[in-house]
Amino acid sequence: MLRLVCTKQKHRASPFPFSHGYFLFSTSIRKPIKVLPNLTDQQSFTVSYLQKSCGLSSESAISLAKKLQIEATHNPDSVLSLFKTHGLTQSHIKNLITKRPGLLLADLDTKLGPNMKLFKSLGFSGASLAKMLNKHPLVLESDAQTVFELFRSHGFSEKDIKTLTMRLPKLFIYDAKKTIKPKIEFLKSLGLSELYIAKLLSNEPYVLARSLENHIIPSVQALVRFLGSDVSASKAIKGCHRMLEYNFEKVLDPNVSIFRSHGVPESLIVKMFLINPRTLLLKGSRVSEIIGDVKELGFDPNKMLFALAVCTMARMSKACWEQKLETYRSLGLSKDEIYSAFRKQPMCMINSVKKIRKLMPFFMNKLNLKPSMISKNPDILLFSLEKRIIPRCSVLQLLLSQGFIKEDVKFPHVLKMTNKNFRRRILSKYEAVVPDIVKAYKGKIEFQGFSSSFNV
């Protein structure tokens, strides 16, 4: 049982050494706990409302009562009713009011009501609405309609705007004409279409949170200097949505200097950036580490394979690299065979662990390829098992069973053929005499596996 003890008594001294205030304690633990201080009638009314209508604790309610004064319940009741109409639960409302208590007194006719209606039209309600508002509740008091109309006038679909809203709702508190429009216009000046800008910004809305003068323009200028033209810069931005979030002056230039110091020619540095921009946007220490590892494996800094190796390593953390090495080792390749494959085709390490675990057993069990054969032909590790390898193997299986080809066929060569060449040299060549070849290619004849291995 809990009981309230007043420490201020005129005729009897308190048994506790406190000079003033009220304290609450449990008779079981006898530990005094401070009760919140006296409140004015106005504050008491606010606290009572926050507790009963919004589900706040007494402590939270009293804390908020210092910032908020509810004189009448009509507007707060209407606000809560509006929230519930849009699917917000009591728990959602509690969190929302705790973050933004002033919403209870917000103007329903000019701000709150129209904004809730707008967000509903974008597909926000219930849990999705609560998740978005929890990030930035101030959007309910913003001029959201003006921001929405600006995006629509620049080619953004409602789906694009919904994605923007969920990822960065605070965009709706920005001044549409002064803050958002100039950034979109600048992106247009780079030759980017409205359709692409909508795609870029819906994927990376944080670009709009960057300063145009202090970040976006200087970064693009640094990119143009590095690549040599506006056109190349535009292509690079299209290739990497996150590019405009980086500060190129602080990141790109120092990393370019690191590559130069290792004897990498300018043309190859540019190619690496175009292949994988992240390669030149990593921390300088990581860039130096990757260059050192690649050179140690015997790659020549003047060759394209060096660029591919660096770009591949730059795509993953060191821990991820080690995990992939271990996966290949566990499936039969020695460390030397893995590195041999990497030297021939660096992109074989881009495969996910999941894909490696699918490909290697298939090659060894279904195709009877030895690990050493795979190491000698690492290009086959780049192909899709479902879209290329199995369909072509099914065709070879059918032709082999009917005696149209022999086991001395160069199997990796067949996998490496372009789709056009495979159709011309295999499908079209045998379709008249083996009608089922098309069925096999389309997966309508199950691939059973080869009894012996092909030549490599």
mmCIF file of C-alpha atoms in Angstrom, residues 165-439:
data_model
loop_
_atom_site.group_PDB
_atom_site.id
_atom_site.type_symbol
_atom_site.label_atom_id
_atom_site.label_comp_id
_atom_site.label_asym_id
_atom_site.label_seq_id
_atom_site.Cartn_x
_atom_site.Cartn_y
_atom_site.Cartn_z
ATOM 1 C CA THR A 165 7.146 11.803 -47.312
ATOM 2 C CA MET A 166 7.874 8.535 -45.551
ATOM 3 C CA ARG A 167 11.640 8.893 -45.844
ATOM 4 C CA LEU A 168 11.923 12.579 -45.010
ATOM 5 C CA PRO A 169 8.626 14.105 -43.804
ATOM 6 C CA LYS A 170 10.322 17.309 -42.677
ATOM 7 C CA LEU A 171 10.430 18.360 -46.350
ATOM 8 C CA PHE A 172 6.885 19.605 -45.798
ATOM 9 C CA ILE A 173 8.045 22.251 -43.345
ATOM 10 C CA TYR A 174 10.420 23.733 -45.928
ATOM 11 C CA ASP A 175 9.547 26.825 -47.922
ATOM 12 C CA ALA A 176 8.527 25.319 -51.267
ATOM 13 C CA LYS A 177 9.593 28.263 -53.434
ATOM 14 C CA LYS A 178 12.716 29.366 -51.575
ATOM 15 C CA THR A 179 14.178 26.031 -50.509
ATOM 16 C CA ILE A 180 12.903 23.164 -52.648
ATOM 17 C CA LYS A 181 12.227 24.716 -56.059
ATOM 18 C CA PRO A 182 15.762 26.166 -56.605
ATOM 19 C CA LYS A 183 17.312 22.733 -55.981
ATOM 20 C CA ILE A 184 15.022 21.029 -58.474
ATOM 21 C CA GLU A 185 15.716 23.776 -61.030
ATOM 22 C CA PHE A 186 19.463 23.338 -60.536
ATOM 23 C CA LEU A 187 19.195 19.596 -61.161
ATOM 24 C CA LYS A 188 17.276 20.364 -64.350
ATOM 25 C CA SER A 189 20.088 22.670 -65.459
ATOM 26 C CA LEU A 190 22.415 19.643 -65.378
ATOM 27 C CA GLY A 191 20.360 18.036 -68.103
ATOM 28 C CA LEU A 192 18.441 15.690 -65.820
ATOM 29 C CA SER A 193 14.840 15.068 -66.845
ATOM 30 C CA GLU A 194 11.884 15.647 -64.523
ATOM 31 C CA LEU A 195 11.239 11.906 -64.538
ATOM 32 C CA TYR A 196 14.786 11.133 -63.431
ATOM 33 C CA ILE A 197 14.842 13.925 -60.821
ATOM 34 C CA ALA A 198 11.642 12.510 -59.325
ATOM 35 C CA LYS A 199 13.252 9.066 -59.204
ATOM 36 C CA LEU A 200 16.493 10.407 -57.741
ATOM 37 C CA LEU A 201 14.875 12.505 -55.017
ATOM 38 C CA SER A 202 12.282 9.919 -54.032
ATOM 39 C CA ASN A 203 15.164 7.489 -53.469
ATOM 40 C CA GLU A 204 17.479 10.036 -51.868
ATOM 41 C CA PRO A 205 15.327 12.881 -50.452
ATOM 42 C CA TYR A 206 18.156 13.916 -48.143
ATOM 43 C CA VAL A 207 19.649 15.796 -51.096
ATOM 44 C CA LEU A 208 16.867 18.356 -50.594
ATOM 45 C CA ALA A 209 18.006 18.850 -47.004
ATOM 46 C CA ARG A 210 21.453 19.945 -48.230
ATOM 47 C CA SER A 211 22.377 23.574 -48.831
ATOM 48 C CA LEU A 212 22.259 24.467 -52.516
ATOM 49 C CA GLU A 213 24.998 27.116 -52.288
ATOM 50 C CA ASN A 214 27.249 25.428 -49.735
ATOM 51 C CA HIS A 215 26.939 21.783 -50.704
ATOM 52 C CA ILE A 216 25.101 20.814 -53.900
ATOM 53 C CA ILE A 217 26.608 23.370 -56.314
ATOM 54 C CA PRO A 218 30.226 23.052 -55.024
ATOM 55 C CA SER A 219 29.972 19.246 -55.156
ATOM 56 C CA VAL A 220 28.681 19.247 -58.725
ATOM 57 C CA GLN A 221 31.395 21.723 -59.754
ATOM 58 C CA ALA A 222 34.048 19.429 -58.251
ATOM 59 C CA LEU A 223 32.508 16.501 -60.128
ATOM 60 C CA VAL A 224 32.536 18.418 -63.421
ATOM 61 C CA ARG A 225 36.208 19.340 -62.910
ATOM 62 C CA PHE A 226 37.073 15.704 -62.265
ATOM 63 C CA LEU A 227 35.077 14.187 -65.128
ATOM 64 C CA GLY A 228 35.683 17.015 -67.584
ATOM 65 C CA SER A 229 32.155 17.933 -68.632
ATOM 66 C CA ASP A 230 28.590 18.554 -67.489
ATOM 67 C CA VAL A 231 27.436 15.603 -69.565
ATOM 68 C CA SER A 232 29.788 13.197 -67.791
ATOM 69 C CA ALA A 233 28.781 14.597 -64.428
ATOM 70 C CA SER A 234 25.097 14.058 -65.276
ATOM 71 C CA LYS A 235 25.806 10.452 -66.291
ATOM 72 C CA ALA A 236 27.661 9.862 -63.041
ATOM 73 C CA ILE A 237 24.777 11.265 -60.974
ATOM 74 C CA LYS A 238 22.366 8.999 -62.870
ATOM 75 C CA GLY A 239 24.572 6.035 -62.019
ATOM 76 C CA CYS A 240 24.569 6.693 -58.291
ATOM 77 C CA HIS A 241 21.546 8.243 -56.584
ATOM 78 C CA ARG A 242 23.462 8.972 -53.386
ATOM 79 C CA MET A 243 26.177 10.916 -55.164
ATOM 80 C CA LEU A 244 24.842 14.381 -54.357
ATOM 81 C CA GLU A 245 24.890 13.617 -50.646
ATOM 82 C CA TYR A 246 28.694 13.514 -50.652
ATOM 83 C CA ASN A 247 30.934 16.516 -50.272
ATOM 84 C CA PHE A 248 33.166 15.980 -53.299
ATOM 85 C CA GLU A 249 35.576 18.762 -52.410
ATOM 86 C CA LYS A 250 36.418 17.047 -49.119
ATOM 87 C CA VAL A 251 36.232 13.404 -50.252
ATOM 88 C CA LEU A 252 36.822 13.046 -53.992
ATOM 89 C CA ASP A 253 39.920 15.223 -54.466
ATOM 90 C CA PRO A 254 41.956 13.607 -51.623
ATOM 91 C CA ASN A 255 41.111 10.090 -52.863
ATOM 92 C CA VAL A 256 42.091 10.964 -56.416
ATOM 93 C CA SER A 257 45.462 12.080 -55.039
ATOM 94 C CA ILE A 258 45.859 8.714 -53.274
ATOM 95 C CA PHE A 259 45.342 6.809 -56.542
ATOM 96 C CA ARG A 260 47.770 9.099 -58.355
ATOM 97 C CA SER A 261 50.403 8.466 -55.699
ATOM 98 C CA HIS A 262 50.150 4.736 -56.463
ATOM 99 C CA GLY A 263 50.766 5.300 -60.158
ATOM 100 C CA VAL A 264 47.182 4.855 -61.338
ATOM 101 C CA PRO A 265 46.632 6.872 -64.555
ATOM 102 C CA GLU A 266 43.943 9.560 -64.620
ATOM 103 C CA SER A 267 41.901 7.734 -67.282
ATOM 104 C CA LEU A 268 41.679 4.631 -65.096
ATOM 105 C CA ILE A 269 40.688 6.664 -62.029
ATOM 106 C CA VAL A 270 37.802 8.148 -64.005
ATOM 107 C CA LYS A 271 36.770 4.678 -65.228
ATOM 108 C CA MET A 272 36.727 3.368 -61.659
ATOM 109 C CA PHE A 273 34.512 6.229 -60.613
ATOM 110 C CA LEU A 274 32.094 5.574 -63.475
ATOM 111 C CA ILE A 275 32.023 1.823 -62.717
ATOM 112 C CA ASN A 276 31.445 2.290 -59.001
ATOM 113 C CA PRO A 277 31.419 5.899 -57.682
ATOM 114 C CA ARG A 278 31.652 4.626 -54.116
ATOM 115 C CA THR A 279 35.232 3.559 -54.882
ATOM 116 C CA LEU A 280 36.379 7.184 -54.690
ATOM 117 C CA LEU A 281 33.972 8.223 -51.949
ATOM 118 C CA LEU A 282 35.234 5.945 -49.199
ATOM 119 C CA LYS A 283 37.401 7.138 -46.338
ATOM 120 C CA GLY A 284 40.963 7.749 -47.445
ATOM 121 C CA SER A 285 42.311 5.094 -45.069
ATOM 122 C CA ARG A 286 40.034 2.448 -46.597
ATOM 123 C CA VAL A 287 40.998 3.486 -50.141
ATOM 124 C CA SER A 288 44.699 3.115 -49.296
ATOM 125 C CA GLU A 289 44.032 -0.272 -47.700
ATOM 126 C CA ILE A 290 42.188 -1.582 -50.768
ATOM 127 C CA ILE A 291 44.899 -0.358 -53.164
ATOM 128 C CA GLY A 292 47.539 -2.063 -51.040
ATOM 129 C CA ASP A 293 45.610 -5.370 -50.971
ATOM 130 C CA VAL A 294 45.006 -5.315 -54.728
ATOM 131 C CA LYS A 295 48.644 -4.549 -55.544
ATOM 132 C CA GLU A 296 49.752 -7.310 -53.176
ATOM 133 C CA LEU A 297 47.667 -9.775 -55.221
ATOM 134 C CA GLY A 298 49.716 -8.842 -58.283
ATOM 135 C CA PHE A 299 47.438 -6.439 -60.129
ATOM 136 C CA ASP A 300 49.092 -3.818 -62.337
ATOM 137 C CA PRO A 301 47.861 -0.264 -61.521
ATOM 138 C CA ASN A 302 47.959 0.544 -65.238
ATOM 139 C CA LYS A 303 45.563 -2.229 -66.256
ATOM 140 C CA MET A 304 41.766 -2.419 -66.337
ATOM 141 C CA LEU A 305 41.769 -5.546 -64.157
ATOM 142 C CA PHE A 306 43.297 -3.425 -61.391
ATOM 143 C CA ALA A 307 40.355 -1.019 -61.665
ATOM 144 C CA LEU A 308 37.848 -3.882 -61.539
ATOM 145 C CA ALA A 309 39.564 -5.413 -58.521
ATOM 146 C CA VAL A 310 39.557 -2.118 -56.612
ATOM 147 C CA CYS A 311 35.905 -1.443 -57.508
ATOM 148 C CA THR A 312 34.936 -4.945 -56.366
ATOM 149 C CA MET A 313 36.651 -4.601 -52.996
ATOM 150 C CA ALA A 314 35.150 -1.139 -52.549
ATOM 151 C CA ARG A 315 31.653 -2.623 -52.725
ATOM 152 C CA MET A 316 32.033 -4.493 -49.451
ATOM 153 C CA SER A 317 33.505 -4.304 -45.985
ATOM 154 C CA LYS A 318 36.595 -6.252 -45.045
ATOM 155 C CA ALA A 319 34.440 -8.591 -42.956
ATOM 156 C CA CYS A 320 32.179 -9.284 -45.949
ATOM 157 C CA TRP A 321 35.235 -10.002 -48.114
ATOM 158 C CA GLU A 322 36.527 -12.515 -45.581
ATOM 159 C CA GLN A 323 33.088 -14.142 -45.352
ATOM 160 C CA LYS A 324 33.025 -14.707 -49.103
ATOM 161 C CA LEU A 325 36.554 -16.136 -49.080
ATOM 162 C CA GLU A 326 35.527 -18.551 -46.356
ATOM 163 C CA THR A 327 32.388 -19.537 -48.271
ATOM 164 C CA TYR A 328 34.360 -20.404 -51.406
ATOM 165 C CA ARG A 329 36.881 -22.342 -49.261
ATOM 166 C CA SER A 330 34.114 -24.293 -47.547
ATOM 167 C CA LEU A 331 32.767 -25.325 -50.961
ATOM 168 C CA GLY A 332 36.014 -26.769 -52.261
ATOM 169 C CA LEU A 333 38.206 -23.956 -53.584
ATOM 170 C CA SER A 334 41.632 -23.452 -52.072
ATOM 171 C CA LYS A 335 42.829 -19.959 -51.164
ATOM 172 C CA ASP A 336 45.176 -19.977 -54.166
ATOM 173 C CA GLU A 337 42.339 -21.024 -56.484
ATOM 174 C CA ILE A 338 40.120 -18.240 -55.157
ATOM 175 C CA TYR A 339 42.789 -15.610 -55.728
ATOM 176 C CA SER A 340 43.572 -17.082 -59.143
ATOM 177 C CA ALA A 341 39.902 -16.730 -60.085
ATOM 178 C CA PHE A 342 39.848 -13.192 -58.708
ATOM 179 C CA ARG A 343 42.884 -12.201 -60.791
ATOM 180 C CA LYS A 344 41.157 -13.438 -63.952
ATOM 181 C CA GLN A 345 37.717 -12.053 -63.139
ATOM 182 C CA PRO A 346 37.611 -9.732 -60.091
ATOM 183 C CA MET A 347 33.830 -9.439 -60.278
ATOM 184 C CA CYS A 348 33.439 -13.078 -59.172
ATOM 185 C CA MET A 349 33.701 -11.723 -55.616
ATOM 186 C CA ILE A 350 30.661 -9.480 -56.090
ATOM 187 C CA ASN A 351 28.400 -12.524 -55.744
ATOM 188 C CA SER A 352 26.478 -12.719 -52.502
ATOM 189 C CA VAL A 353 27.211 -15.568 -50.104
ATOM 190 C CA LYS A 354 23.752 -16.941 -50.927
ATOM 191 C CA LYS A 355 24.516 -17.027 -54.667
ATOM 192 C CA ILE A 356 27.933 -18.617 -54.101
ATOM 193 C CA ARG A 357 26.269 -21.372 -52.071
ATOM 194 C CA LYS A 358 23.829 -21.999 -54.919
ATOM 195 C CA LEU A 359 26.338 -21.929 -57.784
ATOM 196 C CA MET A 360 29.239 -23.964 -56.440
ATOM 197 C CA PRO A 361 27.281 -27.130 -55.506
ATOM 198 C CA PHE A 362 25.430 -26.936 -58.838
ATOM 199 C CA PHE A 363 28.677 -26.747 -60.815
ATOM 200 C CA MET A 364 30.287 -29.562 -58.892
ATOM 201 C CA ASN A 365 27.296 -31.913 -58.419
ATOM 202 C CA LYS A 366 25.172 -31.320 -61.517
ATOM 203 C CA LEU A 367 27.890 -30.431 -64.027
ATOM 204 C CA ASN A 368 30.738 -32.490 -62.547
ATOM 205 C CA LEU A 369 33.106 -29.524 -62.669
ATOM 206 C CA LYS A 370 36.099 -29.730 -60.374
ATOM 207 C CA PRO A 371 36.931 -26.654 -58.235
ATOM 208 C CA SER A 372 40.093 -26.141 -60.281
ATOM 209 C CA MET A 373 37.987 -25.960 -63.467
ATOM 210 C CA ILE A 374 35.755 -23.315 -61.905
ATOM 211 C CA SER A 375 38.826 -21.363 -60.812
ATOM 212 C CA LYS A 376 40.120 -21.397 -64.394
ATOM 213 C CA ASN A 377 36.775 -20.115 -65.716
ATOM 214 C CA PRO A 378 35.551 -17.603 -63.115
ATOM 215 C CA ASP A 379 33.338 -15.838 -65.695
ATOM 216 C CA ILE A 380 30.743 -18.586 -65.224
ATOM 217 C CA LEU A 381 30.290 -17.403 -61.642
ATOM 218 C CA LEU A 382 28.784 -14.165 -62.938
ATOM 219 C CA PHE A 383 25.837 -15.759 -64.712
ATOM 220 C CA SER A 384 22.329 -16.275 -63.379
ATOM 221 C CA LEU A 385 21.639 -19.885 -62.484
ATOM 222 C CA GLU A 386 17.942 -19.667 -63.354
ATOM 223 C CA LYS A 387 18.079 -17.375 -66.381
ATOM 224 C CA ARG A 388 21.189 -18.608 -68.207
ATOM 225 C CA ILE A 389 22.990 -21.617 -66.748
ATOM 226 C CA ILE A 390 20.109 -24.084 -66.256
ATOM 227 C CA PRO A 391 18.302 -23.231 -69.549
ATOM 228 C CA ARG A 392 21.500 -23.730 -71.560
ATOM 229 C CA CYS A 393 22.415 -26.881 -69.658
ATOM 230 C CA SER A 394 18.954 -28.280 -70.391
ATOM 231 C CA VAL A 395 19.546 -27.675 -74.099
ATOM 232 C CA LEU A 396 22.975 -29.326 -73.979
ATOM 233 C CA GLN A 397 21.504 -32.275 -72.055
ATOM 234 C CA LEU A 398 18.885 -32.824 -74.769
ATOM 235 C CA LEU A 399 21.392 -32.517 -77.626
ATOM 236 C CA LEU A 400 23.828 -34.828 -75.850
ATOM 237 C CA SER A 401 21.168 -37.491 -75.210
ATOM 238 C CA GLN A 402 20.233 -37.540 -78.895
ATOM 239 C CA GLY A 403 23.808 -37.621 -80.121
ATOM 240 C CA PHE A 404 23.912 -34.207 -81.781
ATOM 241 C CA ILE A 405 26.855 -33.046 -79.677
ATOM 242 C CA LYS A 406 29.656 -34.827 -77.865
ATOM 243 C CA GLU A 407 31.133 -34.329 -74.433
ATOM 244 C CA ASP A 408 34.144 -32.592 -75.939
ATOM 245 C CA VAL A 409 32.080 -29.403 -76.401
ATOM 246 C CA LYS A 410 33.627 -26.399 -74.700
ATOM 247 C CA PHE A 411 31.065 -25.960 -71.938
ATOM 248 C CA PRO A 412 32.218 -22.572 -70.495
ATOM 249 C CA HIS A 413 32.246 -21.181 -74.045
ATOM 250 C CA VAL A 414 28.580 -22.137 -74.425
ATOM 251 C CA LEU A 415 27.707 -20.300 -71.204
ATOM 252 C CA LYS A 416 29.656 -17.210 -72.255
ATOM 253 C CA MET A 417 27.897 -16.865 -75.605
ATOM 254 C CA THR A 418 25.645 -13.851 -75.931
ATOM 255 C CA ASN A 419 21.930 -14.667 -76.086
ATOM 256 C CA LYS A 420 21.936 -13.719 -79.768
ATOM 257 C CA ASN A 421 24.808 -16.079 -80.586
ATOM 258 C CA PHE A 422 23.371 -18.917 -78.500
ATOM 259 C CA ARG A 423 20.061 -18.684 -80.330
ATOM 260 C CA ARG A 424 21.757 -18.538 -83.725
ATOM 261 C CA ARG A 425 24.429 -21.187 -83.195
ATOM 262 C CA ILE A 426 22.513 -23.641 -80.997
ATOM 263 C CA LEU A 427 18.744 -23.129 -80.924
ATOM 264 C CA SER A 428 18.180 -22.188 -84.566
ATOM 265 C CA LYS A 429 20.701 -24.769 -85.787
ATOM 266 C CA TYR A 430 19.004 -27.751 -84.105
ATOM 267 C CA GLU A 431 15.381 -26.622 -83.750
ATOM 268 C CA ALA A 432 14.248 -28.342 -86.970
ATOM 269 C CA VAL A 433 15.666 -31.739 -85.995
ATOM 270 C CA VAL A 434 15.096 -31.491 -82.212
ATOM 271 C CA PRO A 435 11.714 -29.762 -81.739
ATOM 272 C CA ASP A 436 11.866 -30.126 -77.958
ATOM 273 C CA ILE A 437 14.934 -27.889 -77.810
ATOM 274 C CA VAL A 438 12.776 -24.808 -77.282
ATOM 275 C CA LYS A 439 10.888 -26.553 -74.479
#
